[in-house]
Short mmCIF file of C-alpha atoms and ligand atoms in Angstrom, two decimals:
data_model
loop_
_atom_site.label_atom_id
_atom_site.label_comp_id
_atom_site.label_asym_id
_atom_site.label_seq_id
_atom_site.Cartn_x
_atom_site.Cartn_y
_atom_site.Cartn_z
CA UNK A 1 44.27 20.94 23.27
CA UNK A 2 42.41 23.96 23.35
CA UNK A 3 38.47 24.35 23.81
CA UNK A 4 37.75 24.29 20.38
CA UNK A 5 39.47 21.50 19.33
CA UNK A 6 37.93 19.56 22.31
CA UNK A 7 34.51 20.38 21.49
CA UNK A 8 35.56 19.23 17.99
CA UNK A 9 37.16 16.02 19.40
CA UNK A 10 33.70 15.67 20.82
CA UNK A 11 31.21 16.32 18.43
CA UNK A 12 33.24 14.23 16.03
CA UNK A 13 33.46 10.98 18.68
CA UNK A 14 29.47 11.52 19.32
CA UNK A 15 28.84 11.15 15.06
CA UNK A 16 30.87 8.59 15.08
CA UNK A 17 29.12 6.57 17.85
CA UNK A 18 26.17 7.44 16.12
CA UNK A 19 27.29 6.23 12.67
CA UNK A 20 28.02 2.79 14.75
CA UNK A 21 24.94 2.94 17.30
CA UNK A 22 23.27 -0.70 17.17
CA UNK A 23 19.66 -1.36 16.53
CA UNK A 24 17.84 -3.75 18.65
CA UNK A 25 16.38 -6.78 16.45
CA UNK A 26 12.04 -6.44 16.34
CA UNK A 27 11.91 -9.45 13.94
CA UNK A 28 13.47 -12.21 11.32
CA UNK A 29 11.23 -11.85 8.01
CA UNK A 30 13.13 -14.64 6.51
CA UNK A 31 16.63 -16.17 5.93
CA UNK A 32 18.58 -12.75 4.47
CA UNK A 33 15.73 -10.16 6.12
CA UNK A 34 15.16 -8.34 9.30
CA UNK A 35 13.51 -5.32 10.84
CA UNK A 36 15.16 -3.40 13.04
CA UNK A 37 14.25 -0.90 15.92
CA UNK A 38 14.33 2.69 13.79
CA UNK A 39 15.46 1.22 10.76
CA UNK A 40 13.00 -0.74 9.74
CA UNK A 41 12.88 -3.46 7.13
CA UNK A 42 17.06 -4.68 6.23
CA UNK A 43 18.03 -6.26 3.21
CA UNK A 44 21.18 -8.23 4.48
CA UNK A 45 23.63 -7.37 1.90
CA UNK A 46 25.85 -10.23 -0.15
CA UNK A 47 23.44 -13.45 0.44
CA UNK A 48 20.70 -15.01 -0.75
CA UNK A 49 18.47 -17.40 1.14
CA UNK A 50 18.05 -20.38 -0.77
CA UNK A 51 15.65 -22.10 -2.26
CA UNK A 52 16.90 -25.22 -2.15
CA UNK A 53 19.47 -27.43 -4.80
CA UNK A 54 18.13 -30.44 -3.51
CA UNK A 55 15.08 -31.46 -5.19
CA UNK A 56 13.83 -33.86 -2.70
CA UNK A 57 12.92 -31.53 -0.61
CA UNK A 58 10.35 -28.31 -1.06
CA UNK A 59 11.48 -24.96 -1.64
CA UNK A 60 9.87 -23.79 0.70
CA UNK A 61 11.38 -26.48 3.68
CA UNK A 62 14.48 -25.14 3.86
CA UNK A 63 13.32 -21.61 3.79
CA UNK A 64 11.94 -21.66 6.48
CA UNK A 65 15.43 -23.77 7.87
CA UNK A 66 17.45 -20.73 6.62
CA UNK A 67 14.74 -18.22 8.84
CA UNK A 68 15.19 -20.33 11.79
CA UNK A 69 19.17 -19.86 11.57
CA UNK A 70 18.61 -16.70 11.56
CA UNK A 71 16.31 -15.75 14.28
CA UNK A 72 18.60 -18.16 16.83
CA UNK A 73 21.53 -16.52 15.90
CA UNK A 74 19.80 -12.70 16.19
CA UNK A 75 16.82 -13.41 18.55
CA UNK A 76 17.02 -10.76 21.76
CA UNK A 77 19.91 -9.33 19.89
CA UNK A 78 20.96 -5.63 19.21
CA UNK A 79 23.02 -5.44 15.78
CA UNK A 80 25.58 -3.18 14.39
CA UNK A 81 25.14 -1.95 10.88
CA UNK A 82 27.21 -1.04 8.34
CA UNK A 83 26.83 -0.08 5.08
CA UNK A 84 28.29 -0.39 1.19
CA UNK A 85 27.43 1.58 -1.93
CA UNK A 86 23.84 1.55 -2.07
CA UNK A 87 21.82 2.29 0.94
CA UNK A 88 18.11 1.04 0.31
CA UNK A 89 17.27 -1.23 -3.05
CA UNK A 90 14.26 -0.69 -5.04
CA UNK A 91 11.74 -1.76 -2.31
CA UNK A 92 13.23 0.55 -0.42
CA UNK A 93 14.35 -1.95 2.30
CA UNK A 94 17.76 -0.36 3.51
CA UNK A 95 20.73 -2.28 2.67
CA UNK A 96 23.37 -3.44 5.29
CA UNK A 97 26.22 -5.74 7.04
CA UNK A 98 25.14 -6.81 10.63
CA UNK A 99 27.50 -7.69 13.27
CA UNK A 100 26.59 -9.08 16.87
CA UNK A 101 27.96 -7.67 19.78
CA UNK A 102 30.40 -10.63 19.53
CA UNK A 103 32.07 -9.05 16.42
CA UNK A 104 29.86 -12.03 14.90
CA UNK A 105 29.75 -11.07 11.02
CA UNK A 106 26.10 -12.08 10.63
CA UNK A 107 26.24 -11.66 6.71
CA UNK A 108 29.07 -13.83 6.20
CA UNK A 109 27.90 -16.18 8.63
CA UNK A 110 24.80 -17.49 7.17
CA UNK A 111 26.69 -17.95 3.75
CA UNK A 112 29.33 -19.94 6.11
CA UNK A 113 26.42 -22.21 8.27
CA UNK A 114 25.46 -22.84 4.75
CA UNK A 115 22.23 -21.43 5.00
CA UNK A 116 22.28 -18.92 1.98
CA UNK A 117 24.15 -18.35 -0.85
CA UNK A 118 26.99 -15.76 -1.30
CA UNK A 119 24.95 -13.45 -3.70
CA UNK A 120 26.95 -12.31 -6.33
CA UNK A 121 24.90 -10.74 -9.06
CA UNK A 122 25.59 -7.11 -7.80
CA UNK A 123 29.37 -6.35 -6.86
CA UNK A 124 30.02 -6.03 -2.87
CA UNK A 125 32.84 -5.29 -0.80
CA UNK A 126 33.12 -8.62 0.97
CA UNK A 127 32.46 -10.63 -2.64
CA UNK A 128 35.82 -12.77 -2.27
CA UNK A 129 35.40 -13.23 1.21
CA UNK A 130 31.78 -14.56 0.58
CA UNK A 131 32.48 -17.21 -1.96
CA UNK A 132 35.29 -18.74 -0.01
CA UNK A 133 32.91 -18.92 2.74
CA UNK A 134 30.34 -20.22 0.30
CA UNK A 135 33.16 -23.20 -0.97
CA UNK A 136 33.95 -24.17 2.83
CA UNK A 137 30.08 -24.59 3.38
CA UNK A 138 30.12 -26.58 0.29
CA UNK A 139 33.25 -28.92 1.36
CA UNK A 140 31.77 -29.07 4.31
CA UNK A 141 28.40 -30.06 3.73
CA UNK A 142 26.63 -28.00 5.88
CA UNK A 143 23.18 -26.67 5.93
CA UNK A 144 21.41 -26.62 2.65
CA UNK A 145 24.67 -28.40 0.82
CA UNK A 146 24.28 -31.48 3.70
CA UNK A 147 22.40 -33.48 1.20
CA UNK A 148 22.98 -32.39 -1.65
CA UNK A 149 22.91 -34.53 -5.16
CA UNK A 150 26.76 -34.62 -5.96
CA UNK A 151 27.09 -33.34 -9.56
CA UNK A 152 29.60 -35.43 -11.75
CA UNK A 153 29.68 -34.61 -15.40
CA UNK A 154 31.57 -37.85 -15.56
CA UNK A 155 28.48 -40.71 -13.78
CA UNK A 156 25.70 -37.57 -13.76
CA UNK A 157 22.92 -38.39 -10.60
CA UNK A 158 19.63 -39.21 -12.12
CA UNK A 159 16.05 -39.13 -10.46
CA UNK A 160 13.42 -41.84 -11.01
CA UNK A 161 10.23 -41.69 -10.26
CA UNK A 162 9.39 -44.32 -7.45
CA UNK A 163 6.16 -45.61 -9.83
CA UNK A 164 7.59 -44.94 -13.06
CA UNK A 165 9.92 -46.26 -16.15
CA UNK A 166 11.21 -42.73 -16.90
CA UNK A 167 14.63 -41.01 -15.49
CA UNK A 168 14.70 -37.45 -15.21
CA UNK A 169 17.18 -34.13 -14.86
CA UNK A 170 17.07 -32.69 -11.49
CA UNK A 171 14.50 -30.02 -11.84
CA UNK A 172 12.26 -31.64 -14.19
CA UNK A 173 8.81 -30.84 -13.56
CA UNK A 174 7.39 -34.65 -14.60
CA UNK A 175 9.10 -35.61 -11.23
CA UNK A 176 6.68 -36.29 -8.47
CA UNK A 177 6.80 -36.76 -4.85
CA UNK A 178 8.65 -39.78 -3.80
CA UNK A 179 11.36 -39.77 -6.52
CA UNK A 180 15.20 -40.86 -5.69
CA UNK A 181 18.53 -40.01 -7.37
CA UNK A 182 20.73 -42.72 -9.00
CA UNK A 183 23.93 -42.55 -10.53
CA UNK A 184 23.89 -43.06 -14.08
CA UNK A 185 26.41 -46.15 -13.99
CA UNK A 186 23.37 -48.01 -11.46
CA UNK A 187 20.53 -47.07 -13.60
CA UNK A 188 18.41 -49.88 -14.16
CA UNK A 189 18.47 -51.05 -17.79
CA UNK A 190 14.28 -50.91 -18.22
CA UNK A 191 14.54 -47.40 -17.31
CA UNK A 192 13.89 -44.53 -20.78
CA UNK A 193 15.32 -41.30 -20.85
CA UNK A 194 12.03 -38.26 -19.97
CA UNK A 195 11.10 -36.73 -23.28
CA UNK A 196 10.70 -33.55 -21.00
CA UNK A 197 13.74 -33.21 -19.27
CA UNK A 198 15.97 -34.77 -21.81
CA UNK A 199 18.75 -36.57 -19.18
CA UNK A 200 21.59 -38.16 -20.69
CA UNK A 201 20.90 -40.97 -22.27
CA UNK A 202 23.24 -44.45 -21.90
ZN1 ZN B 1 11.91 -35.41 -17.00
#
């Protein structure tokens, strides 16, 4: 090798240590968020941290589930970043993949802990990989799917108002605190359809 293609060799090993240098974690904003040393705010790229598909618990319950996930599994951490298409979004938080010094694929792994969704309104190079991950979360029941209403189009779940002669859709606002699902085929026969919600009726 002569000197000039050494120094070549050299500059081009340095950039590319650069290109993979890893940024030391300063803080979990919230489930899919993080700031890092020099980089600042991160969007992490293909999830979403939920709110949550079961509506007997708050919103904002198993956000802050999906923030604790995340912290444990980055706390004291330095990350490895790597980037798709776009490099910031419009609030000009960058964009990126993390990986632990494991070879952990943080990304992918919240979607697979079941603590986000695989995000799939804006195409991604690891889409596929992300809803499979999503579907074996799912199966699985973990995280946010763990109690989750089953959906059946066949015997739909219900919710009923513990003081009440109404039955409700899911995410009908008439629900209040204390409600509980029930298959359609148990439904007690005093119970009404909600004229808000507009479940099923018998
Ligand atoms: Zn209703």
């Amino acid at each position: 090798m002569t000197a000039r293609a050494a120094r070549l060799a050299l500059c081009l090993a340095i950039s590319l240590g650069l290109a993979q240098s890893s940024y030391r974690v300063v803080r979990v904003v919230d489930g899919d968020t993080v700031v890092l040393e020099s980089l600042g705010t991160v969007r992490l790229i293909g999830v979403d941290t939920p709110e949550t598909v079961d509506p007997r618990k708050p919103v904002e319950a198993f956000g802050k589930e999906a923030s604790a996930f995340l912290l444990a599994l980055l706390k004291g951490q330095a990350v490895r970043v790597e980037y798709d298409q776009a490099r910031t979004d419009k609030y000009g938080r960058t964009l990126a993949y993390l990986y632990l010094a494991d070879g952990t694929f943080v990304n992918r792994k919240i979607v697979e802990a079941g603590f986000g969704y695989a995000y799939t309104e804006f195409p991604f190079k690891y889409l596929d990989e992300f809803r499979a991950a999503e579907r074996g979360a799912r199966a699985q029941k973990r995280g946010l799917w763990a109690d989750a209403i089953p959906v059946s189009t066949s015997n739909p779940i219900v919710l009923v108002n513990r003081k009440g002669s109404v039955y409700h859709r899911p995410k009908c606002r008439e629900l209040v605190a204390g409600f509980y699902p029930v298959p359609m085929s148990d439904l007690p026969v005093k119970l009404t359809p909600c004229k808000v919600c507009k479940p099923p009726a018998r």
